[in-house]
CSV table of C-alpha atoms and ligand atoms in Angstrom, one decimal:
chain,number,residue,atom,x,y,z
A,1,UNK,CA,18.7,-12.7,2.4
A,2,UNK,CA,16.6,-15.9,1.3
A,3,UNK,CA,14.2,-15.3,-1.4
A,4,UNK,CA,11.4,-17.5,-2.4
A,5,UNK,CA,11.7,-17.6,-6.3
A,6,UNK,CA,9.6,-20.1,-8.3
A,7,UNK,CA,9.1,-23.1,-5.9
A,8,UNK,CA,12.3,-22.7,-3.9
A,9,UNK,CA,14.2,-20.4,-1.5
A,10,UNK,CA,17.5,-19.5,-2.9
A,11,UNK,CA,20.2,-16.7,-1.7
A,12,UNK,CA,19.6,-13.2,-3.0
A,13,UNK,CA,22.5,-13.3,-5.5
A,14,UNK,CA,20.9,-16.4,-7.0
A,15,UNK,CA,17.4,-14.9,-7.1
A,16,UNK,CA,17.7,-13.9,-10.7
A,17,UNK,CA,15.0,-13.9,-13.4
A,18,UNK,CA,14.9,-13.8,-17.2
A,19,UNK,CA,15.4,-10.6,-19.3
A,20,UNK,CA,12.4,-12.1,-21.3
A,21,UNK,CA,10.4,-12.0,-18.2
A,22,UNK,CA,7.4,-9.9,-19.2
A,23,UNK,CA,7.3,-8.2,-15.8
A,24,UNK,CA,10.6,-6.8,-16.9
A,25,UNK,CA,9.8,-6.2,-20.4
A,26,UNK,CA,6.2,-4.9,-20.0
A,27,UNK,CA,5.5,-4.2,-16.2
A,28,UNK,CA,3.1,-7.2,-16.7
A,29,UNK,CA,2.4,-8.5,-13.2
A,30,UNK,CA,1.0,-7.9,-9.7
A,31,UNK,CA,2.2,-7.6,-6.3
A,32,UNK,CA,1.5,-7.0,-2.6
A,33,UNK,CA,3.4,-5.5,0.4
A,34,UNK,CA,2.6,-6.8,3.8
A,35,UNK,CA,4.0,-6.3,7.3
A,36,UNK,CA,4.2,-8.1,10.5
A,37,UNK,CA,3.8,-6.8,14.1
A,38,UNK,CA,6.4,-9.1,15.9
A,39,UNK,CA,5.1,-12.5,14.4
A,40,UNK,CA,1.8,-11.6,13.4
A,41,UNK,CA,1.2,-10.7,9.7
A,42,UNK,CA,-1.2,-7.9,9.6
A,43,UNK,CA,-4.4,-8.3,7.4
A,44,UNK,CA,-2.8,-11.3,5.7
A,45,UNK,CA,-5.9,-12.7,4.2
A,46,UNK,CA,-7.2,-9.3,2.9
A,47,UNK,CA,-3.8,-8.7,1.3
A,48,UNK,CA,-3.5,-12.2,-0.2
A,49,UNK,CA,-7.2,-11.8,-1.4
A,50,UNK,CA,-6.3,-8.4,-3.0
A,51,UNK,CA,-3.3,-10.1,-4.8
A,52,UNK,CA,-5.6,-12.8,-6.4
A,53,UNK,CA,-8.1,-10.1,-7.4
A,54,UNK,CA,-5.3,-8.1,-9.0
A,55,UNK,CA,-4.2,-11.1,-10.7
A,56,UNK,CA,-7.6,-12.1,-12.0
A,57,UNK,CA,-8.1,-8.6,-13.5
A,58,UNK,CA,-5.2,-9.0,-15.8
A,59,UNK,CA,-6.1,-12.7,-16.4
A,60,UNK,CA,-3.0,-14.0,-14.7
A,61,UNK,CA,-3.3,-17.4,-12.8
A,62,UNK,CA,-1.3,-17.5,-9.8
A,63,UNK,CA,0.2,-20.9,-9.6
A,64,UNK,CA,0.0,-21.5,-5.9
A,65,UNK,CA,-2.9,-21.4,-3.5
A,66,UNK,CA,-3.4,-18.7,-1.0
A,67,UNK,CA,-2.7,-21.4,1.9
A,68,UNK,CA,0.8,-22.1,0.2
A,69,UNK,CA,1.6,-18.5,-0.2
A,70,UNK,CA,0.8,-17.8,3.5
A,71,UNK,CA,3.1,-20.9,4.4
A,72,UNK,CA,5.7,-19.3,2.2
A,73,UNK,CA,5.4,-16.0,4.0
A,74,UNK,CA,5.9,-17.6,7.2
A,75,UNK,CA,9.1,-19.5,6.1
A,76,UNK,CA,10.4,-16.4,4.4
A,77,UNK,CA,10.2,-14.7,7.9
A,78,UNK,CA,11.8,-17.6,9.7
A,79,UNK,CA,14.6,-17.9,7.1
A,80,UNK,CA,15.4,-14.1,7.4
A,81,UNK,CA,15.0,-14.0,11.0
A,82,UNK,CA,12.3,-11.2,10.7
A,83,UNK,CA,8.7,-11.2,12.2
A,84,UNK,CA,10.1,-11.8,15.6
A,85,UNK,CA,9.5,-9.8,18.8
A,86,UNK,CA,12.4,-7.8,18.1
A,87,UNK,CA,12.0,-7.2,14.3
A,88,UNK,CA,8.9,-6.6,12.4
A,89,UNK,CA,8.8,-7.9,8.9
A,90,UNK,CA,8.4,-6.2,5.6
A,91,UNK,CA,7.0,-8.7,3.1
A,92,UNK,CA,6.8,-8.4,-0.7
A,93,UNK,CA,5.0,-10.9,-3.1
A,94,UNK,CA,5.5,-10.5,-6.7
A,95,UNK,CA,3.8,-12.4,-9.4
A,96,UNK,CA,4.8,-11.6,-13.0
A,97,UNK,CA,3.5,-13.1,-16.3
A,98,UNK,CA,6.9,-14.9,-16.6
A,99,UNK,CA,9.5,-15.3,-19.2
A,100,UNK,CA,8.3,-15.5,-23.0
A,101,UNK,CA,9.3,-14.3,-26.4
A,102,UNK,CA,8.8,-10.6,-26.9
A,103,UNK,CA,5.4,-9.7,-27.7
A,104,UNK,CA,2.2,-8.6,-25.6
A,105,UNK,CA,0.2,-11.9,-25.8
A,106,UNK,CA,0.1,-13.3,-22.3
A,107,UNK,CA,0.1,-16.9,-24.0
A,108,UNK,CA,3.8,-16.5,-24.9
A,109,UNK,CA,4.5,-16.9,-21.1
A,110,UNK,CA,4.0,-20.3,-20.0
A,111,UNK,CA,4.9,-20.1,-16.2
A,112,UNK,CA,4.4,-17.1,-14.0
A,113,UNK,CA,7.3,-15.9,-11.9
A,114,UNK,CA,6.7,-16.0,-8.2
A,115,UNK,CA,8.9,-14.0,-5.8
A,116,UNK,CA,8.5,-13.6,-2.0
A,117,UNK,CA,10.8,-11.3,0.0
A,118,UNK,CA,11.0,-10.7,3.7
A,119,UNK,CA,13.3,-8.2,5.2
A,120,UNK,CA,13.2,-5.8,8.4
A,121,UNK,CA,10.5,-3.3,8.2
A,122,UNK,CA,11.9,0.3,8.3
A,123,UNK,CA,9.0,2.7,9.2
A,124,UNK,CA,9.3,6.3,8.5
A,125,UNK,CA,11.4,8.4,10.9
A,126,UNK,CA,9.4,9.0,14.2
A,127,UNK,CA,9.7,12.6,14.2
A,128,UNK,CA,7.5,12.9,11.0
A,129,UNK,CA,4.6,11.6,13.1
A,130,UNK,CA,5.1,14.6,15.4
A,131,UNK,CA,5.9,17.2,12.7
A,132,UNK,CA,3.5,15.9,10.0
A,133,UNK,CA,4.7,15.7,6.3
A,134,UNK,CA,4.3,18.1,3.4
A,135,UNK,CA,2.6,17.1,0.3
A,136,UNK,CA,2.3,18.7,-3.2
A,137,UNK,CA,-0.5,18.2,-5.6
A,138,UNK,CA,1.0,16.4,-8.6
A,139,UNK,CA,0.5,17.7,-12.1
A,140,UNK,CA,0.6,14.0,-13.0
A,141,UNK,CA,-3.1,12.6,-12.9
A,142,UNK,CA,-3.9,9.4,-11.4
A,143,UNK,CA,-4.7,6.6,-14.1
A,144,UNK,CA,-8.0,6.7,-15.5
A,145,UNK,CA,-9.8,3.6,-14.2
A,146,UNK,CA,-11.2,2.7,-17.4
A,147,UNK,CA,-7.4,2.8,-19.0
A,148,UNK,CA,-5.7,1.0,-16.1
A,149,UNK,CA,-7.7,0.3,-12.9
A,150,UNK,CA,-6.1,1.7,-9.7
A,151,UNK,CA,-7.7,-1.2,-8.1
A,152,UNK,CA,-5.1,-3.5,-9.7
A,153,UNK,CA,-1.9,-3.4,-7.8
A,154,UNK,CA,0.3,-3.9,-10.6
A,155,UNK,CA,4.0,-3.8,-11.2
A,156,UNK,CA,3.4,-1.3,-13.7
A,157,UNK,CA,3.9,1.6,-11.2
A,158,UNK,CA,5.1,4.4,-13.7
A,159,UNK,CA,1.9,6.7,-13.0
A,160,UNK,CA,2.9,6.7,-9.2
A,161,UNK,CA,6.7,7.2,-10.0
A,162,UNK,CA,6.0,10.2,-12.2
A,163,UNK,CA,4.0,11.6,-9.0
A,164,UNK,CA,6.7,10.7,-6.8
A,165,UNK,CA,9.3,12.3,-8.9
A,166,UNK,CA,7.4,15.8,-8.9
A,167,UNK,CA,7.3,15.3,-4.8
A,168,UNK,CA,11.1,14.7,-4.8
A,169,UNK,CA,11.9,17.9,-7.0
A,170,UNK,CA,9.5,20.0,-4.8
A,171,UNK,CA,11.2,18.7,-1.5
A,172,UNK,CA,7.9,17.3,-0.4
A,173,UNK,CA,7.1,13.8,1.3
A,174,UNK,CA,4.8,12.8,-1.4
A,175,UNK,CA,2.3,13.8,-4.1
A,176,UNK,CA,-1.4,13.8,-3.9
A,177,UNK,CA,-2.7,12.8,-7.3
A,178,UNK,CA,-6.0,14.1,-8.9
A,179,UNK,CA,-8.1,12.3,-11.2
A,180,UNK,CA,-9.8,13.1,-14.6
A,181,UNK,CA,-12.4,15.3,-13.0
A,182,UNK,CA,-9.8,17.2,-10.6
A,183,UNK,CA,-10.9,15.2,-7.6
A,184,UNK,CA,-8.5,14.0,-4.9
A,185,UNK,CA,-7.6,10.2,-5.4
A,186,UNK,CA,-4.6,9.1,-3.1
A,187,UNK,CA,-1.0,9.6,-2.9
A,188,UNK,CA,1.7,7.4,-4.6
A,189,UNK,CA,1.6,4.6,-2.0
A,190,UNK,CA,-0.9,5.7,0.5
A,191,UNK,CA,-4.6,6.7,0.7
A,192,UNK,CA,-5.7,10.1,1.9
A,193,UNK,CA,-8.1,11.2,4.5
A,194,UNK,CA,-9.2,14.8,5.7
A,195,UNK,CA,-11.2,16.3,8.5
A,196,UNK,CA,-13.6,18.9,7.3
A,197,UNK,CA,-16.6,20.4,9.1
A,198,UNK,CA,-16.2,17.7,11.8
A,199,UNK,CA,-16.5,14.9,9.4
A,200,UNK,CA,-13.7,12.3,8.4
A,201,UNK,CA,-13.5,12.3,4.7
A,202,UNK,CA,-11.7,10.1,2.2
A,203,UNK,CA,-12.2,10.0,-1.7
A,204,UNK,CA,-14.6,7.3,-2.8
A,205,UNK,CA,-13.4,4.4,-4.6
A,206,UNK,CA,-15.1,5.5,-7.7
A,207,UNK,CA,-12.7,8.5,-7.8
A,208,UNK,CA,-9.9,5.9,-9.0
A,209,UNK,CA,-7.9,4.6,-6.1
A,210,UNK,CA,-6.4,1.6,-4.5
A,211,UNK,CA,-9.0,0.0,-2.0
A,212,UNK,CA,-6.4,0.3,0.8
A,213,UNK,CA,-6.5,-2.1,3.7
A,214,UNK,CA,-5.6,0.4,6.2
A,215,UNK,CA,-8.0,2.9,4.7
A,216,UNK,CA,-10.8,0.2,5.3
A,217,UNK,CA,-9.6,-0.3,9.0
A,218,UNK,CA,-9.6,3.5,9.8
A,219,UNK,CA,-13.0,4.0,8.3
A,220,UNK,CA,-14.3,1.0,10.6
A,221,UNK,CA,-12.3,2.5,13.6
A,222,UNK,CA,-13.7,5.9,13.2
A,223,UNK,CA,-17.2,4.7,13.0
A,224,UNK,CA,-16.5,2.5,16.4
A,225,UNK,CA,-15.5,5.8,17.7
A,226,UNK,CA,-18.6,7.4,16.6
A,227,UNK,CA,-16.8,9.7,14.3
A,228,UNK,CA,-19.0,10.5,11.3
A,229,UNK,CA,-17.3,9.3,8.0
A,230,UNK,CA,-18.0,10.3,4.5
A,231,UNK,CA,-16.5,8.7,1.3
A,232,UNK,CA,-17.1,11.1,-1.4
A,233,UNK,CA,-15.6,13.6,-4.2
A,234,UNK,CA,-13.3,16.3,-2.8
A,235,UNK,CA,-11.2,18.9,-4.5
A,236,UNK,CA,-8.1,20.6,-3.7
A,237,UNK,CA,-10.0,23.3,-2.2
A,238,UNK,CA,-11.5,21.1,0.1
A,239,UNK,CA,-7.9,19.9,1.2
A,240,UNK,CA,-7.0,23.6,1.7
A,241,UNK,CA,-10.3,24.2,3.9
A,242,UNK,CA,-9.6,20.9,5.8
A,243,UNK,CA,-8.8,21.1,9.6
A,244,UNK,CA,-6.6,18.0,9.2
A,245,UNK,CA,-5.2,15.5,6.9
A,246,UNK,CA,-3.4,12.2,7.0
A,247,UNK,CA,-2.2,9.3,5.0
A,248,UNK,CA,-2.6,5.6,5.6
A,249,UNK,CA,-0.8,2.5,4.4
A,250,UNK,CA,0.4,-0.7,5.8
A,251,UNK,CA,4.0,0.1,6.7
A,252,UNK,CA,3.3,3.9,7.7
A,253,UNK,CA,-0.2,3.3,9.6
A,254,UNK,CA,-1.5,6.9,9.9
A,255,UNK,CA,1.0,9.7,9.0
A,256,UNK,CA,-0.1,13.1,9.7
A,257,UNK,CA,-0.1,16.0,6.7
A,258,UNK,CA,0.5,19.5,7.9
A,259,UNK,CA,1.3,21.2,4.5
A,260,UNK,CA,0.0,20.9,1.1
A,261,UNK,CA,1.5,22.9,-1.7
A,262,UNK,CA,3.2,24.9,1.0
A,263,UNK,CA,0.0,25.9,2.6
A,264,UNK,CA,-0.8,25.0,6.2
A,265,UNK,CA,-3.4,22.2,6.8
A,266,UNK,CA,-5.5,23.6,9.9
A,267,UNK,CA,-3.0,25.2,12.3
A,268,UNK,CA,0.0,23.3,10.7
A,269,UNK,CA,0.1,20.7,13.3
A,270,UNK,CA,-1.1,17.1,13.5
A,271,UNK,CA,-4.8,17.5,14.3
A,272,UNK,CA,-6.6,15.9,17.6
A,273,UNK,CA,-8.7,13.5,15.4
A,274,UNK,CA,-5.7,12.3,13.6
A,275,UNK,CA,-3.8,11.7,16.8
A,276,UNK,CA,-6.8,10.1,18.4
A,277,UNK,CA,-7.0,7.6,15.5
A,278,UNK,CA,-3.4,6.8,15.7
A,279,UNK,CA,-3.5,6.3,19.3
A,280,UNK,CA,-6.5,3.8,18.9
A,281,UNK,CA,-4.9,2.1,15.9
A,282,UNK,CA,-2.8,-0.5,17.8
A,283,UNK,CA,-5.8,-1.9,19.6
A,284,UNK,CA,-7.5,-2.2,16.2
A,285,UNK,CA,-4.8,-3.9,14.5
A,286,UNK,CA,-4.4,-6.3,17.4
A,287,UNK,CA,-7.5,-7.9,16.1
A,288,UNK,CA,-6.3,-8.2,12.7
A,289,UNK,CA,-3.0,-10.3,13.0
A,290,UNK,CA,-2.3,-13.6,11.7
A,291,UNK,CA,-0.3,-15.5,14.2
A,292,UNK,CA,2.6,-17.6,12.9
A,293,UNK,CA,1.6,-21.4,13.2
A,294,UNK,CA,5.2,-22.9,13.1
A,295,UNK,CA,6.6,-21.8,16.2
B,301,PLP,N1,-2.5,3.5,-2.6
B,301,PLP,C1,-1.4,2.9,-3.3
B,301,PLP,C2,-1.3,3.5,-4.7
B,301,PLP,C3,-0.6,2.1,-2.8
B,301,PLP,O1,0.5,1.4,-3.3
B,301,PLP,C4,-1.0,1.6,-1.2
B,301,PLP,C5,0.0,0.7,-0.8
B,301,PLP,O2,0.9,0.2,-1.1
B,301,PLP,C6,-2.0,2.2,-0.7
B,301,PLP,C7,-2.8,3.2,-1.3
B,301,PLP,C8,-2.4,1.8,0.6
B,301,PLP,O3,-2.8,0.6,0.8
B,301,PLP,P1,-2.7,-0.5,2.1
B,301,PLP,O4,-3.3,0.3,3.3
B,301,PLP,O5,-3.4,-1.5,1.8
B,301,PLP,O6,-1.3,-0.7,2.4
């Protein structure tokens, strides 16, 4: 595997960083995961913009322009033979504060570490889209936005990892995290939607969650289909009363949820609105791919 590391592509065995990197020492960094459909990178500009927004929020200057990063993504796909008609790509950009003496002051690190990886995308098993997945409500709360904003896609992922550990122990696909007011926020790597009283609902950004790019596309798609949508404050009770529930993220797209804390959601099967949105999603995503220019 070819990996871009600080201005050049190297083989994975040579892609090593310092033990003094503040990404390693303190989780001081930001990242993005993207995917391609064949050669088209989905919502590339939005992912790159979010990366730069996350970096800005932690006072980290990314030493490469957005345009150069886009070129690096393309080269990473070509070198690793992914992002082809046969093989969709999974792409990850990580930017850490870089290597510096031990201590919290960002000024200790003179040069950020930039890593870009491209490998074959492995989507969730197809049967999960038919059966739906099981969630639990985590006892771990989502980070308080005024402590560490969930809008920052940071390499400090312990909040999500604690909730994921709970899901693994419970034999669930994932956990949904509540906020400081017991309102629903999101799952560990995805946003959550529910259908309640005929309206498609998703927690509002003020509840403390990542502004998911797939979330935004699904809201837009629902509006185009004349489905009533609402971004608001929802509780676990709303989830138990919901007729349908699903998750969204870049690599999973739309994943039905059929049980929460061992209670069936609706009739315990993926619901009609979830299936309709899933069915319409490919047409929508076709409008948002960035074509590779170099071949
Ligand atoms: N929420 C969290 C915590 C995530 O890590 C992710 C994706 O990685 C999402 C939501 C979904 O975001 P997107 O649709 O942009 O992939």
